């Protein structure tokens, strides 16, 4: 069971956490919605819930709740620039299909 | 995969907060509902897999039946089974055509025609709502949630009353109307986006009951309707009737058939027509209630011959629309075929001959309007993000000019016909008499120059204009047409800021047939109208001058004019006044007499000017000025 972040992503996460001035780490989660069934959620985490699993990668704490983990186990979180747009990208080995708009996926 | 941003705890946006929005084609013969799912527009079928819902409502003993089941019972219960109700939308009894009157018990209900049924008198709005309701339920069942809103299509020729009636029907059916959309425009959306084609296109829409032609310009995702025209009483139903009459003749039936048999015959004609679109000949057979039997073989050629004049009738508005747009058939890059009736091979052939290009028909002609409406609904509900390639702007036109009445019963057009909407246009008007404190604004629709020949839409009065001399007040009248083609008019006196406005909720009553007639009239009477306009203008100008001169005489006549001058001026006034009263029709003589009075009063006007300057300067030293 592992969740990792790329160097690029780690740098960006640290920077935004610093700028925000508080925060325990980053929460990765799965929401069941969207046209292909599931969607990622990426949030700052201010506190760690007892059931949360905590991964550390690139100096960043990543929190995942146990229900979300099976869907994103092995994911590498990347930070990329695409044209004028930049943001986080989930390289998720579990995702089999994505919807056309790219906001959701299926396993 | 879309890129994600980090959200505050608990605030990660749920993806696809997809608002459920549908497009509905409320047709004369069939209606259907479509929606956009996963970026694709598709028509929604009912539980049995049928996409088209026949626009037929039966008020039975045990409740309301809509669609296929109602149509099946048409022959059994003709008076309580209502079809083609769209033809009655927004119309009064006098406007309805003979065919509808012979089928149903129509009554003259206030505002709009009513139809007597077992369930009481139903207005076309209520019947339309009964058609829309199952479509709404179908959409909610298959999309799994409440609808945010719907785009409903209407023929391009629908006037304000008919559009309002359609909106009312949708509201009655529990639908939130995002907007009304012209049917041809919706078809263009469906084709324009799917095929990403640019250029001038014609949309040839031969539906069950109406024919519309629109000339559209598609460029970089912007739709502009250059011109619309049509025949509001031409559709597949007419082809059915034509074939039915012929079949009746072939069977040797000369007398009037009972209502049930007439229905049966019409249903037979319809199915024969549909068969002939696929194969070269068809057998039409049925048994009548009195035992007589019909058994005739119809060939495609015979049917084409029988209905050739109907097809030719559809081409006349096409040419007119092209003329309106200042285009020839060769400028049109493609013709979009809409409506089930365009499946008929001889219709396609006629269109191809006129435009010299094979018509576009790769989308289902029955569905294309609803698909386009669904795409529009998807955008209006906010499901498309701005910046995407589908973020287009839609321009539509108003079918008839809008204006207001000016002195002398003339029409001042504010919004010319075929103006793109939504639009807002303003024009300044002034008062006609000294000390005039109110102004009546009469909003009319039509192409004629004379108020009595146009349709009256609304009247309102602007009060509280400060008393000023004639011509000093500045009253700005603004016409605003929203995206649905509904009009609001406001008048505002600029110096005092007093304002009055009216939302044009037109009284139901002007049929689309009348719109067509008004257009035709305007073409045929342009010269007469121009002459009348000149005469009326001369009369108004003459009266204004008489009033102004008389007022001035009362005020300053005694002090500034010598008795002989006064009587000369009086004589000129009398001459003009007499001419106005006795000889109404001679523009030239009225103008000459007006000029004479102007000349006669010129010296008086100069003296008055001098006098008022003297008064203003009296008793003041040079330094004080």
PDB file of C-alpha atoms in Angstrom, chain A residues 20 26 31 33-34 39-40 42-44 80 86 88 90 98 101-103, chain B residues 1-16 38 385:
ATOM      1  CA  UNK A  20      -1.593  28.867   3.791  1.00  0.00           C
ATOM      2  CA  UNK A  26      -2.915  16.758   2.134  1.00  0.00           C
ATOM      3  CA  UNK A  31     -16.059  10.619  -4.207  1.00  0.00           C
ATOM      4  CA  UNK A  33     -20.092  10.752  -8.491  1.00  0.00           C
ATOM      5  CA  UNK A  34     -19.439  11.970 -11.953  1.00  0.00           C
ATOM      6  CA  UNK A  39     -13.911  11.344  -8.845  1.00  0.00           C
ATOM      7  CA  UNK A  40     -10.812  12.489  -6.976  1.00  0.00           C
ATOM      8  CA  UNK A  42      -7.763  16.892  -3.147  1.00  0.00           C
ATOM      9  CA  UNK A  43      -7.962  18.956   0.024  1.00  0.00           C
ATOM     10  CA  UNK A  44      -5.747  20.438   2.709  1.00  0.00           C
ATOM     11  CA  UNK A  80       2.048  19.320 -14.257  1.00  0.00           C
ATOM     12  CA  UNK A  86      -1.278  23.838 -14.128  1.00  0.00           C
ATOM     13  CA  UNK A  88      -2.343  18.051  -9.926  1.00  0.00           C
ATOM     14  CA  UNK A  90      -3.432  11.404 -10.405  1.00  0.00           C
ATOM     15  CA  UNK A  98     -12.028   8.028 -17.626  1.00  0.00           C
ATOM     16  CA  UNK A 101     -14.228  15.516 -19.575  1.00  0.00           C
ATOM     17  CA  UNK A 102     -11.642  13.865 -17.361  1.00  0.00           C
ATOM     18  CA  UNK A 103     -13.304  14.691 -14.087  1.00  0.00           C
TER      19      UNK A 103
ATOM     20  CA  UNK B   1      -7.615  13.910 -17.137  1.00  0.00           C
ATOM     21  CA  UNK B   2      -8.486  17.274 -15.827  1.00  0.00           C
ATOM     22  CA  UNK B   3      -5.965  18.878 -13.538  1.00  0.00           C
ATOM     23  CA  UNK B   4      -6.928  19.250  -9.894  1.00  0.00           C
ATOM     24  CA  UNK B   5      -6.304  22.052  -7.459  1.00  0.00           C
ATOM     25  CA  UNK B   6      -6.078  21.642  -3.714  1.00  0.00           C
ATOM     26  CA  UNK B   7      -9.263  22.649  -1.955  1.00  0.00           C
ATOM     27  CA  UNK B   8      -9.918  23.718   1.621  1.00  0.00           C
ATOM     28  CA  UNK B   9     -11.015  20.843   3.863  1.00  0.00           C
ATOM     29  CA  UNK B  10     -14.510  19.658   2.984  1.00  0.00           C
ATOM     30  CA  UNK B  11     -14.796  21.965   0.040  1.00  0.00           C
ATOM     31  CA  UNK B  12     -13.565  19.771  -2.765  1.00  0.00           C
ATOM     32  CA  UNK B  13     -16.033  20.343  -5.541  1.00  0.00           C
ATOM     33  CA  UNK B  14     -18.145  17.404  -6.431  1.00  0.00           C
ATOM     34  CA  UNK B  15     -17.524  16.870 -10.098  1.00  0.00           C
ATOM     35  CA  UNK B  16     -20.344  17.048 -12.576  1.00  0.00           C
ATOM     36  CA  UNK B  38     -21.596  12.778 -21.816  1.00  0.00           C
ATOM     37  CA  UNK B 385     -17.773  25.648 -19.179  1.00  0.00           C
TER      38      UNK B 385
END
